[in-house]
CSV table of C-alpha atoms in Angstrom, one decimal:
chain,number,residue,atom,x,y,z
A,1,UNK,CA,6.5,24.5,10.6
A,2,UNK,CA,9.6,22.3,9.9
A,3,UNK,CA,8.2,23.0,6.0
A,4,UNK,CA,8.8,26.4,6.0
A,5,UNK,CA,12.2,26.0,7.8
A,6,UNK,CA,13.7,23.8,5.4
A,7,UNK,CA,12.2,25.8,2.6
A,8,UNK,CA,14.0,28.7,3.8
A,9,UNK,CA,17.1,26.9,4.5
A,10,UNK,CA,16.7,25.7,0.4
A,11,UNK,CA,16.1,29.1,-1.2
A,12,UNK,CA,18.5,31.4,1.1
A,13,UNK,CA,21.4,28.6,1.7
A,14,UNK,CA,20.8,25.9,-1.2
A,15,UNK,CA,21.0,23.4,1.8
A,16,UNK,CA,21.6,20.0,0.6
A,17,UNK,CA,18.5,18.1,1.2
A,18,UNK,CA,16.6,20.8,2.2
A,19,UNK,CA,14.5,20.5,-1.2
A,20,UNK,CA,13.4,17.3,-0.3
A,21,UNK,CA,10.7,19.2,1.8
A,22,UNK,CA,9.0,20.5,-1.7
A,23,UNK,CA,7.9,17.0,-2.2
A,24,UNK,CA,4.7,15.7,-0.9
A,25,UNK,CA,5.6,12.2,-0.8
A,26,UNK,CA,8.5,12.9,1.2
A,27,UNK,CA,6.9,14.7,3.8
A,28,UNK,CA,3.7,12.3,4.0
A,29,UNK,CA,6.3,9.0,4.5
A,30,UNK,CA,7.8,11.7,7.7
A,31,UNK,CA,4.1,12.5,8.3
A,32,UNK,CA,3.2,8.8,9.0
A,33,UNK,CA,6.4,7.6,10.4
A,34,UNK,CA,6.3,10.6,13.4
A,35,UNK,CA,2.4,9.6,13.6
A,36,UNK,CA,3.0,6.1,14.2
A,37,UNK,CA,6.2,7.0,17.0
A,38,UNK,CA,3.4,9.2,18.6
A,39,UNK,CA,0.7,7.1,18.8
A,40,UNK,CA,2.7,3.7,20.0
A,41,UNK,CA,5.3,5.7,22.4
A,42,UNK,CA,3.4,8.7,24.0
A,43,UNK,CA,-0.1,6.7,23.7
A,44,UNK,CA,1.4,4.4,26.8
A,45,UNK,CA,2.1,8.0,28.4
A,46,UNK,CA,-1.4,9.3,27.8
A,47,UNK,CA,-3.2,5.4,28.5
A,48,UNK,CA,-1.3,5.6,31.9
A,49,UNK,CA,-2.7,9.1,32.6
A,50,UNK,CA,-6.3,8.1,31.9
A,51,UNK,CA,-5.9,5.0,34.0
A,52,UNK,CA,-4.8,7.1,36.8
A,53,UNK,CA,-7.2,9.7,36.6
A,54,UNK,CA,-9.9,6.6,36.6
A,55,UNK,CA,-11.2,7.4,33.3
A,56,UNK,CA,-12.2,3.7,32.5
A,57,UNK,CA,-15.2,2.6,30.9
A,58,UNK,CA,-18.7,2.0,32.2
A,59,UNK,CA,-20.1,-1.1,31.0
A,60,UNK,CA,-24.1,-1.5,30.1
A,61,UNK,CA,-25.0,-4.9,31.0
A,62,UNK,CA,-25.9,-6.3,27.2
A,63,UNK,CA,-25.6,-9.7,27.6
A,64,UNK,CA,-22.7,-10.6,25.7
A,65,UNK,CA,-19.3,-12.6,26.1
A,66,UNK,CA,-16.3,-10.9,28.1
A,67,UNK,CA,-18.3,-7.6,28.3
A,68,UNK,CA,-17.4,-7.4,32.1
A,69,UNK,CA,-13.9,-7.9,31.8
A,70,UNK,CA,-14.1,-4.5,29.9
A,71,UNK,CA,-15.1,-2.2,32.8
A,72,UNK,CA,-12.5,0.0,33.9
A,73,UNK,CA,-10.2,0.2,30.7
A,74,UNK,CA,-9.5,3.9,30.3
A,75,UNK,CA,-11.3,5.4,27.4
A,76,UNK,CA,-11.0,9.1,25.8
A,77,UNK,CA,-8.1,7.5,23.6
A,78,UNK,CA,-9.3,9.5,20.9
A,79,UNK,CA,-6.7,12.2,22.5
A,80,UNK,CA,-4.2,9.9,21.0
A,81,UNK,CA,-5.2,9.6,17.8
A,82,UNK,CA,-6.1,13.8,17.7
A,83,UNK,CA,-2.6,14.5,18.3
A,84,UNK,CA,-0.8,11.8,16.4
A,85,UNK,CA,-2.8,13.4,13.9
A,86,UNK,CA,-1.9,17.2,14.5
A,87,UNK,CA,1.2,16.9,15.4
A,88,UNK,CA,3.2,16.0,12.2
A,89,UNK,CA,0.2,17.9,10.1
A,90,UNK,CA,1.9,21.2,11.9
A,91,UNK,CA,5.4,20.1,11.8
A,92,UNK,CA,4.9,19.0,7.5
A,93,UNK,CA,2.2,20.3,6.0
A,94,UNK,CA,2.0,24.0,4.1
A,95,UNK,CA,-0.4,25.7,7.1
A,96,UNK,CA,-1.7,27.9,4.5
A,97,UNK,CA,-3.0,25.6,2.2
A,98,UNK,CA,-6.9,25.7,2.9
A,99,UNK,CA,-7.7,22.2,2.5
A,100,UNK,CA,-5.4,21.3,5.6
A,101,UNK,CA,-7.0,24.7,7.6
A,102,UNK,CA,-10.6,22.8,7.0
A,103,UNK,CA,-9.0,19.0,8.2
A,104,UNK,CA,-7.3,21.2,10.9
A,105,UNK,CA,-10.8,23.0,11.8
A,106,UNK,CA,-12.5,19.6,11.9
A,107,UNK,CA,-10.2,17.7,13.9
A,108,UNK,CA,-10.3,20.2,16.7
A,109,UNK,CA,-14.4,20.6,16.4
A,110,UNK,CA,-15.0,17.3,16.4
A,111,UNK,CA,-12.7,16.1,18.7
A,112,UNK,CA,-14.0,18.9,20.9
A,113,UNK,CA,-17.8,17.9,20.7
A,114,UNK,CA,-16.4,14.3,21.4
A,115,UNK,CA,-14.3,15.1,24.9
A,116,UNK,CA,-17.3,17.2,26.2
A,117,UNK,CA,-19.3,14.0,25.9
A,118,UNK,CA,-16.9,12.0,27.2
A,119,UNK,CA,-16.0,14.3,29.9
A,120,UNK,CA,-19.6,14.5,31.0
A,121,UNK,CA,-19.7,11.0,31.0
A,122,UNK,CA,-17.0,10.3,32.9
A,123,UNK,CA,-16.2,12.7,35.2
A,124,UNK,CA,-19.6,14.1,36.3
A,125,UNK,CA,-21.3,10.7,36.8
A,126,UNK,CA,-23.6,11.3,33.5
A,127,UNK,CA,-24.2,8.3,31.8
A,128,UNK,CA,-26.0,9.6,28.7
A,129,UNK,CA,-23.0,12.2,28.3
A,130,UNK,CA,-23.7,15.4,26.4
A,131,UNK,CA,-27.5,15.1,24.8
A,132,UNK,CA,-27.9,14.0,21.0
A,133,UNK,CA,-29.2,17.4,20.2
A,134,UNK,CA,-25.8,19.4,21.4
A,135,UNK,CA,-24.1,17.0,19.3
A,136,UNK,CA,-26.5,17.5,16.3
A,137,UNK,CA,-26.1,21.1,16.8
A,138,UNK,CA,-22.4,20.7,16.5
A,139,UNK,CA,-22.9,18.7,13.4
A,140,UNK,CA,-25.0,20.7,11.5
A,141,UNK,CA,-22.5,23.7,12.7
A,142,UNK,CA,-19.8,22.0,11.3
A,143,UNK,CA,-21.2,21.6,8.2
A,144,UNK,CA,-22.3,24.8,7.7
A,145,UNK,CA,-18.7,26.1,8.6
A,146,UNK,CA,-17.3,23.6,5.6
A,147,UNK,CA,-20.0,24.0,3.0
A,148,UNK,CA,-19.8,27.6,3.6
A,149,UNK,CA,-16.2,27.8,3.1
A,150,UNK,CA,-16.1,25.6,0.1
A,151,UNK,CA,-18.6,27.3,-1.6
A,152,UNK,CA,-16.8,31.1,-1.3
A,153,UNK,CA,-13.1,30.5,-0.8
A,154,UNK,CA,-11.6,31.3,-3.7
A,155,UNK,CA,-8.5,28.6,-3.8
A,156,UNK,CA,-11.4,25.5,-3.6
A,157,UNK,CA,-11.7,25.3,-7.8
A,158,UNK,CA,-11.5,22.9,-10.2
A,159,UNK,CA,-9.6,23.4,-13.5
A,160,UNK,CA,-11.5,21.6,-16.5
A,161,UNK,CA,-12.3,22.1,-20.3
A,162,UNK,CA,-15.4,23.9,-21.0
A,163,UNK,CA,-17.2,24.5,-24.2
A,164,UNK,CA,-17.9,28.7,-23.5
A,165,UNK,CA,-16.6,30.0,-20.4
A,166,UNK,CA,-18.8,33.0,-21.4
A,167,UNK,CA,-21.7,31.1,-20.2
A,168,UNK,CA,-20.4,30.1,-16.8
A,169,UNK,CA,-21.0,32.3,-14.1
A,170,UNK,CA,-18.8,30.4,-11.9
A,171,UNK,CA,-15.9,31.0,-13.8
A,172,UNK,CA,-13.0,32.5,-12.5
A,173,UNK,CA,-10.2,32.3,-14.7
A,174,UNK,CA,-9.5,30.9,-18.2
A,175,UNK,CA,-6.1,29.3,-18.3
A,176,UNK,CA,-6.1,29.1,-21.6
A,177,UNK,CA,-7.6,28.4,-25.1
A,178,UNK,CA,-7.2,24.2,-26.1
A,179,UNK,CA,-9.2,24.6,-29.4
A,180,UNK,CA,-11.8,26.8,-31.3
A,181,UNK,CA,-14.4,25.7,-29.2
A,182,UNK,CA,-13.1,24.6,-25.9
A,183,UNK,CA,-11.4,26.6,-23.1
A,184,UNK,CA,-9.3,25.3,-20.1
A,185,UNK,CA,-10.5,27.2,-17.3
A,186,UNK,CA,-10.6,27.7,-13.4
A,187,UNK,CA,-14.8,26.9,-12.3
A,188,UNK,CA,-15.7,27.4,-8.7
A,189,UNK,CA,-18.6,25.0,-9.6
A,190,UNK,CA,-19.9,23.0,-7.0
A,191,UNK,CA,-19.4,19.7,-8.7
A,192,UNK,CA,-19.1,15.7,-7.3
A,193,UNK,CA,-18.2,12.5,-9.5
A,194,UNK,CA,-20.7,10.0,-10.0
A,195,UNK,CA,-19.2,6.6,-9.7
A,196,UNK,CA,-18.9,3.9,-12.6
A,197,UNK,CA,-20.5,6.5,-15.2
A,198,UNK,CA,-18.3,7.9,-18.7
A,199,UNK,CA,-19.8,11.6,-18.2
A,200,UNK,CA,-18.8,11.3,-14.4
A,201,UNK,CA,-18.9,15.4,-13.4
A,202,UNK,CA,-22.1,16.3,-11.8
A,203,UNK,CA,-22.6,20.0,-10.8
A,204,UNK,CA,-25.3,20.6,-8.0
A,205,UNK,CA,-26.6,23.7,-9.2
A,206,UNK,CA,-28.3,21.1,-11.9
A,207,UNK,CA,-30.6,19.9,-9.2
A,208,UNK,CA,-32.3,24.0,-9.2
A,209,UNK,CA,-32.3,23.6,-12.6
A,210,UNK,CA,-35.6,25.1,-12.6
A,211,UNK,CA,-34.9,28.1,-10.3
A,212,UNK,CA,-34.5,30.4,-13.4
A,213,UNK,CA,-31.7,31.6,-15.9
A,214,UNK,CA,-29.8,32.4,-12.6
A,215,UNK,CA,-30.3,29.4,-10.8
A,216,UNK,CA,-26.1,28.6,-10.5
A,217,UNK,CA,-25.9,31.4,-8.3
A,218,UNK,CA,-28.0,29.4,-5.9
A,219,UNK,CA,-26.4,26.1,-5.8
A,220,UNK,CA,-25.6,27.1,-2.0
A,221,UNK,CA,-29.4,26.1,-1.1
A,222,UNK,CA,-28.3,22.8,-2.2
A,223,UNK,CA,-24.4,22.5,-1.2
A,224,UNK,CA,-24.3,23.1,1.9
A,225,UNK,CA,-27.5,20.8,3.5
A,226,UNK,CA,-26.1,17.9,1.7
A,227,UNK,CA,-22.4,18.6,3.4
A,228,UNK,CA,-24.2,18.7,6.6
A,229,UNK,CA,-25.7,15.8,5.8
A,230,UNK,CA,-22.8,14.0,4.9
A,231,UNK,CA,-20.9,14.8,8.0
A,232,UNK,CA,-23.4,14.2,10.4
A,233,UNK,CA,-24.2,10.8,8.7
A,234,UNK,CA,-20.9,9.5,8.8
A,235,UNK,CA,-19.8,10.9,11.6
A,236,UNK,CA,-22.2,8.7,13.6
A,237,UNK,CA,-21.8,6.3,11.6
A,238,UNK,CA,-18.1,6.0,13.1
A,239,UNK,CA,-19.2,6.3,16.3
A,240,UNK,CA,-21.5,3.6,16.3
A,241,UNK,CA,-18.9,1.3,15.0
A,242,UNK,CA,-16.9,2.0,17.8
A,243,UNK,CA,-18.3,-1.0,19.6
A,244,UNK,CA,-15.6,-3.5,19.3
A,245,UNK,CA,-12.2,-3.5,20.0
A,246,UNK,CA,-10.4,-2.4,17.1
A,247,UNK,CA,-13.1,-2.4,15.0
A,248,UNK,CA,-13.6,1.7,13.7
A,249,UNK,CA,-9.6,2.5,13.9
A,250,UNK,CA,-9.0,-0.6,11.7
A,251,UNK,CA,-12.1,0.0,9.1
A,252,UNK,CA,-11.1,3.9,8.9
A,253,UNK,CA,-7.7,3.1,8.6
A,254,UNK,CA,-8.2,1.1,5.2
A,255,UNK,CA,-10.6,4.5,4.3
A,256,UNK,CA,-8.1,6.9,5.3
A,257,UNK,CA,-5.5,5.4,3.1
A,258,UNK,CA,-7.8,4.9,0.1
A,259,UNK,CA,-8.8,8.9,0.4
A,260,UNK,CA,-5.0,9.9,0.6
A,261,UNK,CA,-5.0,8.1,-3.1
A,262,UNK,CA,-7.7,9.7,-4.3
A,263,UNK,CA,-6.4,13.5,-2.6
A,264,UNK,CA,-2.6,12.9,-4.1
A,265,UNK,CA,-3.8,11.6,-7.9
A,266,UNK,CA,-7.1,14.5,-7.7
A,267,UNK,CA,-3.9,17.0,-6.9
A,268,UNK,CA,-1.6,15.9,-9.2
A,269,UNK,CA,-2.3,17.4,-13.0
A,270,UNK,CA,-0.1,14.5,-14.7
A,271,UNK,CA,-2.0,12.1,-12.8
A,272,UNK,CA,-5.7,13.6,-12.5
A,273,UNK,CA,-5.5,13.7,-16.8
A,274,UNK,CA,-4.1,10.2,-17.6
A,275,UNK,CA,-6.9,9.2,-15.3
A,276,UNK,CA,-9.1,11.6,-16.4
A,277,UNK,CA,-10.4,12.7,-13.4
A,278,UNK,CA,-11.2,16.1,-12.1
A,279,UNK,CA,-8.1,18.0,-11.4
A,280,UNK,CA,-8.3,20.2,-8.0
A,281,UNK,CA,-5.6,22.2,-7.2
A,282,UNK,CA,-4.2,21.9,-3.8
A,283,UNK,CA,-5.9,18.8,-2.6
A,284,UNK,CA,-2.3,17.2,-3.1
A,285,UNK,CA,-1.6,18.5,0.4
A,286,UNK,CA,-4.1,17.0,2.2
A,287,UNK,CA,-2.1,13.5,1.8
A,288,UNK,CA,0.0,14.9,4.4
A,289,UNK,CA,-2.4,15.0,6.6
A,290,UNK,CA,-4.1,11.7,5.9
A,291,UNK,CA,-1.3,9.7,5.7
A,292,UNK,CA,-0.5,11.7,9.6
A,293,UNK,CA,-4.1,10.4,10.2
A,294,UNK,CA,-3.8,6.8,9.2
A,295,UNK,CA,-0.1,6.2,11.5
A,296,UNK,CA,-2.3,7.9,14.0
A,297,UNK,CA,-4.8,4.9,13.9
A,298,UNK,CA,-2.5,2.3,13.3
A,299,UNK,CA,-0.9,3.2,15.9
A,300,UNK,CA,-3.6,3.7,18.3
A,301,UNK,CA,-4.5,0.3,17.3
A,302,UNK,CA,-1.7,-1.1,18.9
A,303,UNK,CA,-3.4,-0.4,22.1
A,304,UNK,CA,-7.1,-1.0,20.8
A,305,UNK,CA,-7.1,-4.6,19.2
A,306,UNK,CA,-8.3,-7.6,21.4
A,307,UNK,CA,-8.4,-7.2,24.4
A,308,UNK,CA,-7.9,-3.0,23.9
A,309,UNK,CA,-6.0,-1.5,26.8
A,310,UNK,CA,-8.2,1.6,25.9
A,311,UNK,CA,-10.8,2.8,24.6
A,312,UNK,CA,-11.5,5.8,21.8
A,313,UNK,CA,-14.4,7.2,22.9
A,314,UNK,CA,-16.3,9.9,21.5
A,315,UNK,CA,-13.5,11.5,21.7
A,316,UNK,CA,-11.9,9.6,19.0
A,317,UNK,CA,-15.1,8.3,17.0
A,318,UNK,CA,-16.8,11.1,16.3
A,319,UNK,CA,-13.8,13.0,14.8
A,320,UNK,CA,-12.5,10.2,13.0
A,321,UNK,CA,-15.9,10.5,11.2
A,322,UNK,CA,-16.0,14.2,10.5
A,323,UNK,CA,-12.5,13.9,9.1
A,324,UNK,CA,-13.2,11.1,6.6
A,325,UNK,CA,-16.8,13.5,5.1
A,326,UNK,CA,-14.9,16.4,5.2
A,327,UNK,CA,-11.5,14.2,2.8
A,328,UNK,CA,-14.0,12.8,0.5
A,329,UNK,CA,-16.2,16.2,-0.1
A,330,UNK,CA,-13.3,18.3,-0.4
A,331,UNK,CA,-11.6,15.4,-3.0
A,332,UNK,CA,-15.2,15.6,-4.9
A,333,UNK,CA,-15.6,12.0,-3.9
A,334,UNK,CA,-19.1,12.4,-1.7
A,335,UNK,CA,-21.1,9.9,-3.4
A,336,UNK,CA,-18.6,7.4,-3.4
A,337,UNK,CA,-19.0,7.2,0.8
A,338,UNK,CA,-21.7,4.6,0.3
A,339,UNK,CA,-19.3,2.0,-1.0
A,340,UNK,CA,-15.9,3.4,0.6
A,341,UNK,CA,-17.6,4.1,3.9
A,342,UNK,CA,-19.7,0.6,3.9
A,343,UNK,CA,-19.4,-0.6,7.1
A,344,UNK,CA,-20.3,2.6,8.6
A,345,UNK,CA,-23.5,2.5,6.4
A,346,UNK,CA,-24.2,-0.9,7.6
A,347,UNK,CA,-23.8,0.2,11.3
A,348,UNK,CA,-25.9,3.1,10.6
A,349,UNK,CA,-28.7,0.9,8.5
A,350,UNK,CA,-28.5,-1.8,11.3
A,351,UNK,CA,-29.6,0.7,13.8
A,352,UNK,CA,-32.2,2.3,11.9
A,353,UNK,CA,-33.8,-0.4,11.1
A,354,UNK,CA,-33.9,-2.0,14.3
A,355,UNK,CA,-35.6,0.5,16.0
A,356,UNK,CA,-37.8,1.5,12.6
A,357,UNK,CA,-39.4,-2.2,12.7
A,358,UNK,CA,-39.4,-2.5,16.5
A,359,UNK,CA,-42.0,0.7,17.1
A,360,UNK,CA,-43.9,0.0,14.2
A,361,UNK,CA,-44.6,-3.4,15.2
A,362,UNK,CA,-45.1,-2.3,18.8
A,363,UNK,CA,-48.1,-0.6,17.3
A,364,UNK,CA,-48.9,-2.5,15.3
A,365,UNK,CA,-48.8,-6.3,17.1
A,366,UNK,CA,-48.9,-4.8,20.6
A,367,UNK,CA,-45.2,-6.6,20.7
A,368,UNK,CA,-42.2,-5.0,19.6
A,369,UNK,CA,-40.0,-7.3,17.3
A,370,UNK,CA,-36.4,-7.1,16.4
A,371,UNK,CA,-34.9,-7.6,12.6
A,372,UNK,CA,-31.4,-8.2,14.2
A,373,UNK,CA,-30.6,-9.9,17.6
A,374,UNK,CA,-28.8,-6.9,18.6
A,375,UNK,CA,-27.9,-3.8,16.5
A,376,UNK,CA,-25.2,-2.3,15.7
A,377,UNK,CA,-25.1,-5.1,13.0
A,378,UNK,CA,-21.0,-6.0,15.2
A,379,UNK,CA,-23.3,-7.0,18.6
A,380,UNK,CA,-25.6,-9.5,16.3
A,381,UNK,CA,-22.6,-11.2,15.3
A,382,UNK,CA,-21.6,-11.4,18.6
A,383,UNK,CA,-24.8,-12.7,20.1
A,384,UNK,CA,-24.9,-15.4,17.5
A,385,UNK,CA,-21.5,-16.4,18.8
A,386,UNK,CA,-18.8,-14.9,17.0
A,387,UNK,CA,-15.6,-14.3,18.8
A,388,UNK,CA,-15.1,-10.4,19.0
A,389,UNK,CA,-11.7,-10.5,16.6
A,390,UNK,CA,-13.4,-12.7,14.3
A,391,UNK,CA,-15.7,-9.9,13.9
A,392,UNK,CA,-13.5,-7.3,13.5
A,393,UNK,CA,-11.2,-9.3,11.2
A,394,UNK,CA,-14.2,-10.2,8.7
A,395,UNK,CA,-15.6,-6.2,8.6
A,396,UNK,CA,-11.7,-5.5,8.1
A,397,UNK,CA,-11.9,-7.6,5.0
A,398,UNK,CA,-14.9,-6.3,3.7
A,399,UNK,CA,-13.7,-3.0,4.3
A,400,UNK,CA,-10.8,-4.0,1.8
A,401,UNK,CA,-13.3,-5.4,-0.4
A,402,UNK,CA,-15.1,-1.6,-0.8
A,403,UNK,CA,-11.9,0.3,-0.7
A,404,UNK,CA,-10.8,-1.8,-4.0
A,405,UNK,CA,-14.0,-1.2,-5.9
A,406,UNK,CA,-13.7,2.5,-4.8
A,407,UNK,CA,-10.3,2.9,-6.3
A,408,UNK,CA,-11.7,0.6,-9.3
A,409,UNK,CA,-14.1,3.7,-9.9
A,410,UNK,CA,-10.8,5.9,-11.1
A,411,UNK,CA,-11.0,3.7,-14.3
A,412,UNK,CA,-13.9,1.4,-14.5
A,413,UNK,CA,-16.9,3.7,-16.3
């Protein structure tokens, strides 16, 4: 809003200063800066509310160190982070700009899926809160609503050089005309990078190959399960990391501000061709919000590092991971998740297969047995005696680790 504002105040008044606003590095340092005075100032506000509304945590007995000095400390935090988020996004960002609309969309349907559970935890005794299946459903309905909408809206494109634009029915525009043979154009093809390969642009539709002559004008079929894939994947994947204090803000922290790289130099046309990368129009904007979503956690984390004085919740969990799948398909980055998005693959694998081996063994042996001490992979650490911030320091550290060789990717083919 304050964008529009100042842009006004430019064009009609030539306000000194006021064109500052036209820069997206400008408005992501405000961005962050507001996101960080939000989440330390009017967190205490909100952790105060919680605490007197009784919203603390219920602790399962699991055996482990200072677990029942834990009980009580008011979770649902993930409110915090959700408006430290929206907040400076709506204040700096260009509300038109569909890239934001879908980060916008997610926050609010995540976060929303997140408080239900909560709530139901909470506040009508439920212990299992809102059942996997509604939160599957919500998922899957997410996904659809992104896939969908990257797949028709017509300002999600890529501008590359093709060899016959003729030939490509996903074509909407050519720019212009580079050499005899090649043609810089605007493709709404639904393409990813591969990582660490020269040739790096892989377009979907490839994979229905075999679907016929028109087999491009199907690459929906294939689009839009994997986005829902992706999403639900990771956005459990954040959730189960949630286990520890300061553990998921910390690790999606370091994401979020790897992502906001790849948005700004994928949106910038100088930088997206010395790197020769895929330039996408628009995606510049989304640093705005990123950079509002990392001040958000950083913040929040003032409150949520050992010992945390609350607790995300589902609240905050669940959206953190739909926001990170939804950054890194828009950006074209998907495939790269495995590395940037490590620890929440480890958390996920852990889990998986923990209970994988345990019933197949139970049939097998009569006796279940048990890979890890404890999964998520964070609580077999801390049975085998690892002091909680030691924990969270070391995944911290590996999650710099993967964020390097995911930026490495921009060069190293």
């Amino acid at each position: 809003m304050l964008y529009y504002l100042f842009e006004y105040l430019d064009k009609t008044y030539d306000v000194p200063g006021a064109g500052l606003f036209n820069f997206i590095t400008f408005r992501a340092i405000l961005a962050v800066i507001l996101s960080l005075f939000i989440a330390t100032v009017y967190g205490k506000k909100i952790i105060n509310y919680l605490q007197k509304k009784q919203v603390g945590e219920s602790i399962r007995d699991l055996g482990l160190e200072g677990q029942n000095e834990k009980a009580g400390t008011p979770t649902m935090g993930g409110i915090i982070i959700i408006l430290a988020t929206l907040v400076p996004v709506l204040l700096f960002a260009k509300l038109e700009n569909i890239y934001v609309i879908l980060l916008i969309v997610t926050t609010v349907w995540m976060g929303t899926i997140g408080f239900i559970d909560d709530y139901i935890k909470k506040f009508k005794n439920d212990k299992q809160g809102l059942p996997g299946k509604f939160k599957v459903i919500g998922q899957i309905g997410l996904g659809l609503f992104v896939g969908t909408t990257m797949y028709l809206h017509p300002d999600i494109i890529v501008q590359r050089t093709i060899e016959n634009p003729e030939t490509e029915t996903q074509v909407t525009e050519v720019i212009a005309k580079e050499s005899v043979n090649t043609f810089y154009v605007k493709d709404k093809a639904m393409l990813t990078t591969i990582p660490f390969v020269k040739e790096n642009e892989f377009n979907y539709s490839k994979l229905i190959s075999w679907a016929g002559e028109d087999y491009k004008s199907y690459v929906w079929l294939i689009f839009i399960p994997i986005v829902i894939f992706i999403i639900t994947a990771v956005s459990n994947g954040a959730n189960l990391t949630d286990g520890i204090d300061g553990l998921a803000a910390g690790t999606s922290a370091i994401i979020g501000l790897t992502l906001a790289l790849f948005a700004w130099v994928s949106g910038n046309v100088i930088f997206s061709d010395y790197l020769n990368i895929m330039y996408i129009p628009n995606t510049g904007e989304m640093t705005i919000f990123i950079t509002a979503f990392v001040g958000a956690l950083i913040g929040f984390l003032w409150y949520n590092t050992y010992p945390a004085q609350v607790f995300m919740g589902d609240t905050g969990s669940l959206t953190i991971g739909g926001i990170i799948a939804v950054i890194a398909i828009a950006v074209r980055k998907e495939l790269l998740i495995p590395i940037l998005c490590g620890i929440f693959l480890m958390e996920n694998l852990s889990v998986v297969l923990q209970v994988s081996w345990f019933k197949y063994t139970k049939k097998k042996f009569g006796e279940g047995r048990r890979i890890f001490r404890m999964s998520p992979l964070h609580h077999h650490y801390q049975i085998k005696g690892f002091h909680e911030s030691k924990i969270v320091t070391r995944f911290w550290i590996v999650g710099i680790f993967l964020a390097i060789i995911t930026i490495v990717t921009l060069k190293i083919r």
